[in-house]
Amino acid sequence: MSAKPAPLIEGTALPVWVLSAVGLVAAWLPAFLRVAPNRLLTGEALSPHAWLLAGGWLLAVACSFVTVPAGRWVLALLAWTGVAGLPLLAGADARDVLAHATPFTRVQPGAGFWLGWLAAALLLLDRLRGMRKAWQAGAWFAALAAIVAASATGAFDGLSLVREWQAQRAPFAAALGEHLRLAAVTLVLALAFGAPLGWWVWRTGRANGVLVGTLAFLQTVPSLALFALLIAPFAWLAHAWPALGALGFGGTGGAPAVFALLLYALLPVVRYTVAGLDAVPADAREAARGLGMSRAQLLWSVQLPLGWPVLLAGLRIVAVQTIGLAAVASLIGAGGLGRFVFLGIGQGAMDMVLLGTLAIIALALVADLLFQGLLALTERRA
Amino acid sequence: MRAAVSLALLVALLVVLPHSAAWFHAWQPDVSHPLYSRHSFFALTLSHVGLVVAATSIAVAVGLGLGIVATRPAGRSLLPTVRAVAVIGQTVPPVAVLAIAVPLLGFGAAPTLLALALYGVLPVLGQTMVGLDQVPKPVLHAADGMGYGRWRRLLDVELPLAAGPIMTGVRLSAIVSVGTATIGSAVGATTLGSPIVEGLVGNNTAYVVQGSLLVGALALTIDAALAAVERWIRRGQS
């Protein structure tokens, strides 16, 4: 194929072929859906629309051979239909199955569904590249809006994930709140401690010193070990000072979890603070000193505005990392969405596991997008 | 140096811990079984290391292969998609990958291995693309001018020059694997996380400490050893 002298449309057909191949495999995987007699059993595979899906992917391949400009749009539209339509198809199939089944029957989206949806999303991402930002955002927003609108009409009510959520609405909301609180408190504390520490490291030139070395060392310790090791000291603290115990400093629970999350979060915050301060040109600093600014004024009106984008990039990494690690914190009784994951694994209730997992992934992605947006906003202003 | 110290610490722990029941009993008098005994600590360490080595090998093979394909002229158009997968994949927490592997493969070592390998691909892939992109254009032109074929240029010029960043990716991948394998004991894999999880469930702090000390020492050893390899590879490069 690489021997071909000129690709059909400037070499951009390859991603379509690869992703369509993935999509075709997904379409022929046995399980687009899994039908289980109840929420604890593994279901039987069901792929009612394998031919339709395979046809869609073959159409995508065919479109990649069309050289007219419209081919590109047809492909984007096809990918968009996959992103918005696959969940709808799964929801409709689930409703059909449930129409003549026992009330305990669960219809789970299977590997075929997830892989196919992923391929469609990546194809959409690929085809939208190079288009105007507004178009790109609009396409994703429209897909999201279509799914939200459909869910409002109950299109997904047959799917096991939705039923699990409906059955556990209150515990899920509580877990989500706990997770957000753990992450938010950690992020605020990491900024409050990490930024001054980073400033100190930068001023004294101790980027390779004991402090950064210790934080880097902590970074390699497996999260479960660090969480678990903190239980004993915190239990002792609460025992020695009952006042601390009243504040929630028990052996298990929120306090040791936040402490461990903070230990992991400090290194990136310190490193990015140093990088942010390094990013301020020496000329700007000297000019400010020449204007008679004090050190505090220099920090506030020169270094902070100029170094802020770098620090923000660091906070983005910290936020995503903390949301992921907070899932482990549920093993030491700190609650959060990890409780759904690990409790679900313990009970063998995969819908519960998936509900917690998808919520964690969604939370991490939203945090990532949020910080990306903030970054774009500050960079435009600068 | 750091590798030797951490390895010595790990070996010392492996030798001393099996004989430390009396100490743990003195520290936690109300615990009836102060020493984790379901598997020997040595067996746990071996199976932990085995999982990490297997997963990292798969991750390196896949990540390196994809990274090379995406940076060849024929595969260039795949680069944005591969990069998007690597970037978006990194936002997905390792625990989530582990949890998703369970419905696919059931309980035990298999889902842990799948999760470790899948997640481990991302750092290797990302760093391979960074490393291959960093190879200076003049060097590539020189290789072409000397009549190097596509394969020889890749093997003799590009990969050696990109080896530093690639090794960084391998190290990141291995460290994340050590941590995730620990959590893998919650889905039934036998690793150094097993004493920790059992200790957390059964309120046995002695088990927790034993598992944590060992897995901490193991993580430091692996990190220091791979960092030493990385320094050796990067020697002479700025």
Short mmCIF file of N, CA and C in Angstrom, two decimals, chain A residues 167-301:
data_model
loop_
_atom_site.label_atom_id
_atom_site.label_comp_id
_atom_site.label_asym_id
_atom_site.label_seq_id
_atom_site.Cartn_x
_atom_site.Cartn_y
_atom_site.Cartn_z
N ALA A 167 -31.72 2.64 40.37
CA ALA A 167 -31.90 1.90 41.62
C ALA A 167 -31.05 2.49 42.73
N GLN A 168 -29.94 3.16 42.38
CA GLN A 168 -28.99 3.63 43.40
C GLN A 168 -28.79 5.13 43.32
N ARG A 169 -29.85 5.84 42.97
CA ARG A 169 -29.70 7.26 42.71
C ARG A 169 -29.09 8.01 43.90
N ALA A 170 -29.62 7.78 45.11
CA ALA A 170 -29.14 8.53 46.28
C ALA A 170 -27.70 8.17 46.64
N PRO A 171 -27.35 6.86 46.76
CA PRO A 171 -25.95 6.54 47.06
C PRO A 171 -24.99 7.05 45.99
N PHE A 172 -25.46 7.03 44.73
CA PHE A 172 -24.58 7.50 43.65
C PHE A 172 -24.30 8.99 43.79
N ALA A 173 -25.36 9.76 44.07
CA ALA A 173 -25.18 11.20 44.23
C ALA A 173 -24.25 11.48 45.41
N ALA A 174 -24.42 10.71 46.50
CA ALA A 174 -23.56 10.92 47.67
C ALA A 174 -22.11 10.61 47.32
N ALA A 175 -21.89 9.48 46.61
CA ALA A 175 -20.53 9.09 46.25
C ALA A 175 -19.89 10.13 45.34
N LEU A 176 -20.68 10.64 44.39
CA LEU A 176 -20.18 11.67 43.48
C LEU A 176 -19.75 12.91 44.27
N GLY A 177 -20.60 13.29 45.23
CA GLY A 177 -20.29 14.45 46.06
C GLY A 177 -19.01 14.25 46.85
N GLU A 178 -18.88 13.04 47.46
CA GLU A 178 -17.67 12.74 48.24
C GLU A 178 -16.43 12.81 47.36
N HIS A 179 -16.57 12.22 46.16
CA HIS A 179 -15.42 12.20 45.25
C HIS A 179 -14.99 13.61 44.89
N LEU A 180 -15.98 14.45 44.53
CA LEU A 180 -15.68 15.83 44.17
C LEU A 180 -15.05 16.58 45.34
N ARG A 181 -15.58 16.31 46.55
CA ARG A 181 -15.06 17.01 47.72
C ARG A 181 -13.60 16.61 47.97
N LEU A 182 -13.33 15.29 47.92
CA LEU A 182 -11.95 14.82 48.10
C LEU A 182 -11.01 15.51 47.12
N ALA A 183 -11.43 15.53 45.82
CA ALA A 183 -10.56 16.10 44.79
C ALA A 183 -10.40 17.60 44.99
N ALA A 184 -11.51 18.30 45.31
CA ALA A 184 -11.45 19.76 45.44
C ALA A 184 -10.58 20.16 46.63
N VAL A 185 -10.78 19.49 47.78
CA VAL A 185 -9.98 19.83 48.96
C VAL A 185 -8.50 19.60 48.68
N THR A 186 -8.20 18.46 48.04
CA THR A 186 -6.80 18.16 47.71
C THR A 186 -6.21 19.22 46.80
N LEU A 187 -6.98 19.61 45.79
CA LEU A 187 -6.48 20.59 44.81
C LEU A 187 -6.18 21.93 45.49
N VAL A 188 -7.11 22.37 46.35
CA VAL A 188 -6.92 23.65 47.03
C VAL A 188 -5.70 23.59 47.95
N LEU A 189 -5.59 22.48 48.72
CA LEU A 189 -4.45 22.35 49.63
C LEU A 189 -3.14 22.25 48.85
N ALA A 190 -3.17 21.52 47.73
CA ALA A 190 -1.95 21.36 46.94
C ALA A 190 -1.47 22.70 46.42
N LEU A 191 -2.43 23.54 46.00
CA LEU A 191 -2.07 24.87 45.52
C LEU A 191 -1.57 25.73 46.68
N ALA A 192 -2.25 25.64 47.83
CA ALA A 192 -1.90 26.47 48.99
C ALA A 192 -0.51 26.13 49.52
N PHE A 193 -0.15 24.85 49.52
CA PHE A 193 1.17 24.46 50.03
C PHE A 193 2.21 24.41 48.90
N GLY A 194 1.78 23.89 47.74
CA GLY A 194 2.73 23.64 46.66
C GLY A 194 3.28 24.89 46.03
N ALA A 195 2.41 25.91 45.83
CA ALA A 195 2.88 27.12 45.15
C ALA A 195 3.94 27.85 45.97
N PRO A 196 3.73 28.08 47.30
CA PRO A 196 4.81 28.71 48.08
C PRO A 196 6.08 27.86 48.12
N LEU A 197 5.90 26.53 48.26
CA LEU A 197 7.07 25.66 48.26
C LEU A 197 7.82 25.78 46.93
N GLY A 198 7.06 25.81 45.83
CA GLY A 198 7.68 25.94 44.52
C GLY A 198 8.42 27.25 44.39
N TRP A 199 7.81 28.33 44.92
CA TRP A 199 8.46 29.63 44.88
C TRP A 199 9.78 29.57 45.66
N TRP A 200 9.74 28.93 46.83
CA TRP A 200 10.94 28.81 47.66
C TRP A 200 12.03 27.99 46.94
N VAL A 201 11.60 26.87 46.34
CA VAL A 201 12.55 26.03 45.60
C VAL A 201 13.19 26.84 44.47
N TRP A 202 12.35 27.64 43.78
CA TRP A 202 12.85 28.43 42.65
C TRP A 202 13.84 29.50 43.11
N ARG A 203 13.49 30.20 44.22
CA ARG A 203 14.33 31.29 44.71
C ARG A 203 15.68 30.79 45.21
N THR A 204 15.64 29.64 45.90
CA THR A 204 16.87 29.14 46.48
C THR A 204 17.59 28.18 45.54
N GLY A 205 17.03 27.95 44.36
CA GLY A 205 17.67 27.07 43.38
C GLY A 205 17.84 25.65 43.87
N ARG A 206 16.82 25.14 44.56
CA ARG A 206 16.93 23.78 45.10
C ARG A 206 16.10 22.79 44.30
N ALA A 207 16.09 22.95 42.97
CA ALA A 207 15.27 22.06 42.15
C ALA A 207 15.72 20.61 42.27
N ASN A 208 16.98 20.38 42.67
CA ASN A 208 17.43 19.00 42.85
C ASN A 208 17.66 18.68 44.32
N GLY A 209 17.04 19.48 45.21
CA GLY A 209 17.29 19.35 46.63
C GLY A 209 16.51 18.22 47.27
N VAL A 210 16.57 18.23 48.61
CA VAL A 210 15.96 17.16 49.40
C VAL A 210 14.44 17.16 49.23
N LEU A 211 13.83 18.37 49.25
CA LEU A 211 12.37 18.46 49.19
C LEU A 211 11.82 17.82 47.92
N VAL A 212 12.34 18.25 46.76
CA VAL A 212 11.86 17.71 45.49
C VAL A 212 12.20 16.23 45.39
N GLY A 213 13.38 15.85 45.91
CA GLY A 213 13.76 14.44 45.90
C GLY A 213 12.79 13.58 46.70
N THR A 214 12.40 14.09 47.88
CA THR A 214 11.46 13.34 48.71
C THR A 214 10.12 13.19 48.02
N LEU A 215 9.64 14.31 47.42
CA LEU A 215 8.34 14.26 46.75
C LEU A 215 8.38 13.29 45.57
N ALA A 216 9.51 13.28 44.83
CA ALA A 216 9.64 12.37 43.69
C ALA A 216 9.66 10.92 44.18
N PHE A 217 10.31 10.71 45.32
CA PHE A 217 10.37 9.38 45.91
C PHE A 217 8.96 8.90 46.28
N LEU A 218 8.17 9.80 46.88
CA LEU A 218 6.80 9.43 47.26
C LEU A 218 5.97 9.06 46.04
N GLN A 219 6.26 9.73 44.91
CA GLN A 219 5.48 9.52 43.69
C GLN A 219 5.56 8.07 43.21
N THR A 220 6.68 7.39 43.52
CA THR A 220 6.81 6.01 43.04
C THR A 220 6.14 5.00 43.96
N VAL A 221 5.81 5.42 45.20
CA VAL A 221 5.19 4.46 46.12
C VAL A 221 3.77 4.16 45.63
N PRO A 222 3.42 2.88 45.47
CA PRO A 222 2.07 2.54 44.99
C PRO A 222 0.99 3.16 45.87
N SER A 223 -0.07 3.66 45.22
CA SER A 223 -1.08 4.43 45.95
C SER A 223 -1.71 3.63 47.08
N LEU A 224 -2.02 2.36 46.80
CA LEU A 224 -2.69 1.55 47.82
C LEU A 224 -1.81 1.45 49.08
N ALA A 225 -0.48 1.29 48.88
CA ALA A 225 0.43 1.16 50.01
C ALA A 225 0.47 2.45 50.82
N LEU A 226 0.53 3.60 50.12
CA LEU A 226 0.61 4.88 50.83
C LEU A 226 -0.68 5.13 51.62
N PHE A 227 -1.83 4.90 50.95
CA PHE A 227 -3.11 5.07 51.65
C PHE A 227 -3.15 4.20 52.90
N ALA A 228 -2.78 2.92 52.73
CA ALA A 228 -2.91 1.97 53.82
C ALA A 228 -1.95 2.28 54.95
N LEU A 229 -0.73 2.72 54.59
CA LEU A 229 0.28 3.00 55.62
C LEU A 229 -0.13 4.19 56.49
N LEU A 230 -0.96 5.10 55.95
CA LEU A 230 -1.32 6.30 56.70
C LEU A 230 -2.38 6.00 57.77
N ILE A 231 -3.03 4.84 57.67
CA ILE A 231 -4.10 4.54 58.61
C ILE A 231 -3.58 4.55 60.06
N ALA A 232 -2.47 3.83 60.29
CA ALA A 232 -1.97 3.70 61.66
C ALA A 232 -1.59 5.05 62.28
N PRO A 233 -0.75 5.88 61.58
CA PRO A 233 -0.43 7.17 62.18
C PRO A 233 -1.65 8.04 62.44
N PHE A 234 -2.62 8.02 61.54
CA PHE A 234 -3.80 8.87 61.75
C PHE A 234 -4.66 8.36 62.90
N ALA A 235 -4.72 7.02 63.04
CA ALA A 235 -5.46 6.46 64.17
C ALA A 235 -4.79 6.89 65.47
N TRP A 236 -3.45 6.90 65.47
CA TRP A 236 -2.71 7.29 66.66
C TRP A 236 -2.95 8.76 66.97
N LEU A 237 -2.95 9.61 65.91
CA LEU A 237 -3.21 11.04 66.09
C LEU A 237 -4.56 11.27 66.75
N ALA A 238 -5.58 10.58 66.21
CA ALA A 238 -6.93 10.76 66.74
C ALA A 238 -7.01 10.27 68.18
N HIS A 239 -6.22 9.23 68.47
CA HIS A 239 -6.23 8.67 69.82
C HIS A 239 -5.53 9.63 70.79
N ALA A 240 -4.40 10.21 70.34
CA ALA A 240 -3.61 11.07 71.21
C ALA A 240 -4.31 12.42 71.44
N TRP A 241 -4.92 12.95 70.38
CA TRP A 241 -5.64 14.23 70.51
C TRP A 241 -7.09 14.04 70.09
N PRO A 242 -7.96 13.76 71.04
CA PRO A 242 -9.37 13.50 70.69
C PRO A 242 -10.00 14.65 69.90
N ALA A 243 -9.49 15.86 70.09
CA ALA A 243 -10.05 17.00 69.35
C ALA A 243 -9.88 16.80 67.85
N LEU A 244 -8.71 16.26 67.46
CA LEU A 244 -8.48 15.97 66.05
C LEU A 244 -9.42 14.89 65.55
N GLY A 245 -9.65 13.90 66.43
CA GLY A 245 -10.57 12.82 66.07
C GLY A 245 -11.95 13.37 65.74
N ALA A 246 -12.36 14.38 66.53
CA ALA A 246 -13.67 14.98 66.28
C ALA A 246 -13.71 15.67 64.93
N LEU A 247 -12.54 16.11 64.43
CA LEU A 247 -12.48 16.77 63.13
C LEU A 247 -12.44 15.77 61.98
N GLY A 248 -12.52 14.49 62.29
CA GLY A 248 -12.52 13.49 61.22
C GLY A 248 -11.16 12.86 60.99
N PHE A 249 -10.20 13.09 61.91
CA PHE A 249 -8.88 12.52 61.75
C PHE A 249 -8.81 11.09 62.27
N GLY A 250 -9.78 10.25 61.91
CA GLY A 250 -9.72 8.86 62.35
C GLY A 250 -8.67 8.12 61.57
N GLY A 251 -8.50 6.83 61.86
CA GLY A 251 -7.53 6.03 61.12
C GLY A 251 -7.96 5.87 59.68
N THR A 252 -9.27 5.66 59.48
CA THR A 252 -9.77 5.55 58.12
C THR A 252 -10.62 6.79 57.83
N GLY A 253 -10.97 6.97 56.58
CA GLY A 253 -11.84 8.09 56.24
C GLY A 253 -11.14 9.17 55.47
N GLY A 254 -11.73 10.36 55.49
CA GLY A 254 -11.31 11.44 54.60
C GLY A 254 -9.92 11.98 54.87
N ALA A 255 -9.55 12.15 56.15
CA ALA A 255 -8.29 12.86 56.44
C ALA A 255 -7.06 12.14 55.91
N PRO A 256 -6.85 10.84 56.22
CA PRO A 256 -5.67 10.19 55.63
C PRO A 256 -5.72 10.16 54.11
N ALA A 257 -6.91 10.05 53.55
CA ALA A 257 -7.03 10.02 52.09
C ALA A 257 -6.57 11.34 51.48
N VAL A 258 -7.07 12.45 52.04
CA VAL A 258 -6.66 13.75 51.51
C VAL A 258 -5.16 13.95 51.69
N PHE A 259 -4.63 13.50 52.84
CA PHE A 259 -3.20 13.65 53.09
C PHE A 259 -2.39 12.90 52.02
N ALA A 260 -2.79 11.65 51.72
CA ALA A 260 -2.07 10.87 50.71
C ALA A 260 -2.21 11.52 49.34
N LEU A 261 -3.43 11.94 49.00
CA LEU A 261 -3.64 12.59 47.69
C LEU A 261 -2.79 13.85 47.59
N LEU A 262 -2.67 14.57 48.73
CA LEU A 262 -1.87 15.80 48.75
C LEU A 262 -0.40 15.47 48.50
N LEU A 263 0.08 14.38 49.12
CA LEU A 263 1.49 14.01 48.93
C LEU A 263 1.77 13.73 47.45
N TYR A 264 0.81 13.09 46.77
CA TYR A 264 1.00 12.83 45.34
C TYR A 264 0.89 14.12 44.52
N ALA A 265 0.04 15.05 44.97
CA ALA A 265 -0.24 16.25 44.17
C ALA A 265 0.87 17.30 44.30
N LEU A 266 1.63 17.25 45.40
CA LEU A 266 2.59 18.34 45.66
C LEU A 266 3.68 18.40 44.60
N LEU A 267 4.19 17.22 44.17
CA LEU A 267 5.32 17.25 43.23
C LEU A 267 4.98 17.99 41.94
N PRO A 268 3.86 17.63 41.27
CA PRO A 268 3.55 18.38 40.04
C PRO A 268 3.34 19.87 40.30
N VAL A 269 2.68 20.23 41.41
CA VAL A 269 2.45 21.65 41.67
C VAL A 269 3.78 22.37 41.87
N VAL A 270 4.69 21.78 42.67
CA VAL A 270 5.99 22.42 42.90
C VAL A 270 6.76 22.53 41.59
N ARG A 271 6.79 21.43 40.81
CA ARG A 271 7.56 21.44 39.56
C ARG A 271 7.02 22.49 38.60
N TYR A 272 5.68 22.55 38.45
CA TYR A 272 5.12 23.50 37.49
C TYR A 272 5.21 24.93 37.99
N THR A 273 5.21 25.13 39.33
CA THR A 273 5.43 26.48 39.84
C THR A 273 6.82 26.96 39.46
N VAL A 274 7.81 26.07 39.66
CA VAL A 274 9.18 26.42 39.30
C VAL A 274 9.26 26.71 37.80
N ALA A 275 8.64 25.84 36.99
CA ALA A 275 8.67 26.04 35.53
C ALA A 275 7.99 27.36 35.16
N GLY A 276 6.88 27.68 35.86
CA GLY A 276 6.17 28.92 35.58
C GLY A 276 7.02 30.13 35.91
N LEU A 277 7.73 30.07 37.04
CA LEU A 277 8.59 31.19 37.42
C LEU A 277 9.78 31.30 36.46
N ASP A 278 10.26 30.14 35.99
CA ASP A 278 11.34 30.16 35.01
C ASP A 278 10.89 30.76 33.69
N ALA A 279 9.57 30.61 33.42
CA ALA A 279 9.05 31.06 32.13
C ALA A 279 8.99 32.59 32.05
N VAL A 280 9.08 33.26 33.20
CA VAL A 280 9.06 34.73 33.18
C VAL A 280 10.44 35.22 32.73
N PRO A 281 10.50 36.01 31.64
CA PRO A 281 11.81 36.45 31.15
C PRO A 281 12.53 37.30 32.19
N ALA A 282 13.85 37.11 32.25
CA ALA A 282 14.65 37.86 33.22
C ALA A 282 14.51 39.37 32.97
N ASP A 283 14.35 39.75 31.68
CA ASP A 283 14.19 41.17 31.34
C ASP A 283 12.99 41.78 32.06
N ALA A 284 11.87 41.01 32.03
CA ALA A 284 10.65 41.52 32.66
C ALA A 284 10.86 41.73 34.15
N ARG A 285 11.57 40.76 34.76
CA ARG A 285 11.84 40.86 36.20
C ARG A 285 12.70 42.08 36.50
N GLU A 286 13.76 42.25 35.69
CA GLU A 286 14.67 43.36 35.95
C GLU A 286 13.98 44.69 35.72
N ALA A 287 13.15 44.76 34.67
CA ALA A 287 12.42 46.00 34.40
C ALA A 287 11.53 46.35 35.60
N ALA A 288 10.88 45.32 36.16
CA ALA A 288 9.99 45.57 37.29
C ALA A 288 10.78 46.06 38.50
N ARG A 289 11.96 45.41 38.72
CA ARG A 289 12.81 45.86 39.83
C ARG A 289 13.26 47.30 39.58
N GLY A 290 13.56 47.57 38.32
CA GLY A 290 14.01 48.91 37.97
C GLY A 290 12.93 49.95 38.24
N LEU A 291 11.67 49.53 38.07
CA LEU A 291 10.56 50.45 38.35
C LEU A 291 10.36 50.63 39.84
N GLY A 292 11.14 49.92 40.64
CA GLY A 292 11.05 50.06 42.08
C GLY A 292 10.02 49.18 42.73
N MET A 293 9.64 48.09 42.05
CA MET A 293 8.65 47.18 42.65
C MET A 293 9.30 46.40 43.79
N SER A 294 8.52 46.15 44.82
CA SER A 294 9.00 45.30 45.90
C SER A 294 8.89 43.84 45.44
N ARG A 295 9.44 42.92 46.23
CA ARG A 295 9.40 41.52 45.84
C ARG A 295 7.96 41.02 45.75
N ALA A 296 7.11 41.48 46.69
CA ALA A 296 5.71 41.06 46.68
C ALA A 296 4.99 41.61 45.46
N GLN A 297 5.28 42.88 45.13
CA GLN A 297 4.66 43.47 43.94
C GLN A 297 5.10 42.75 42.68
N LEU A 298 6.41 42.42 42.64
CA LEU A 298 6.96 41.69 41.50
C LEU A 298 6.22 40.38 41.32
N LEU A 299 6.06 39.65 42.44
CA LEU A 299 5.40 38.35 42.39
C LEU A 299 3.97 38.51 41.91
N TRP A 300 3.29 39.50 42.48
CA TRP A 300 1.85 39.64 42.23
C TRP A 300 1.54 40.16 40.84
N SER A 301 2.31 41.18 40.39
CA SER A 301 1.88 41.81 39.13
C SER A 301 2.76 41.46 37.94
#
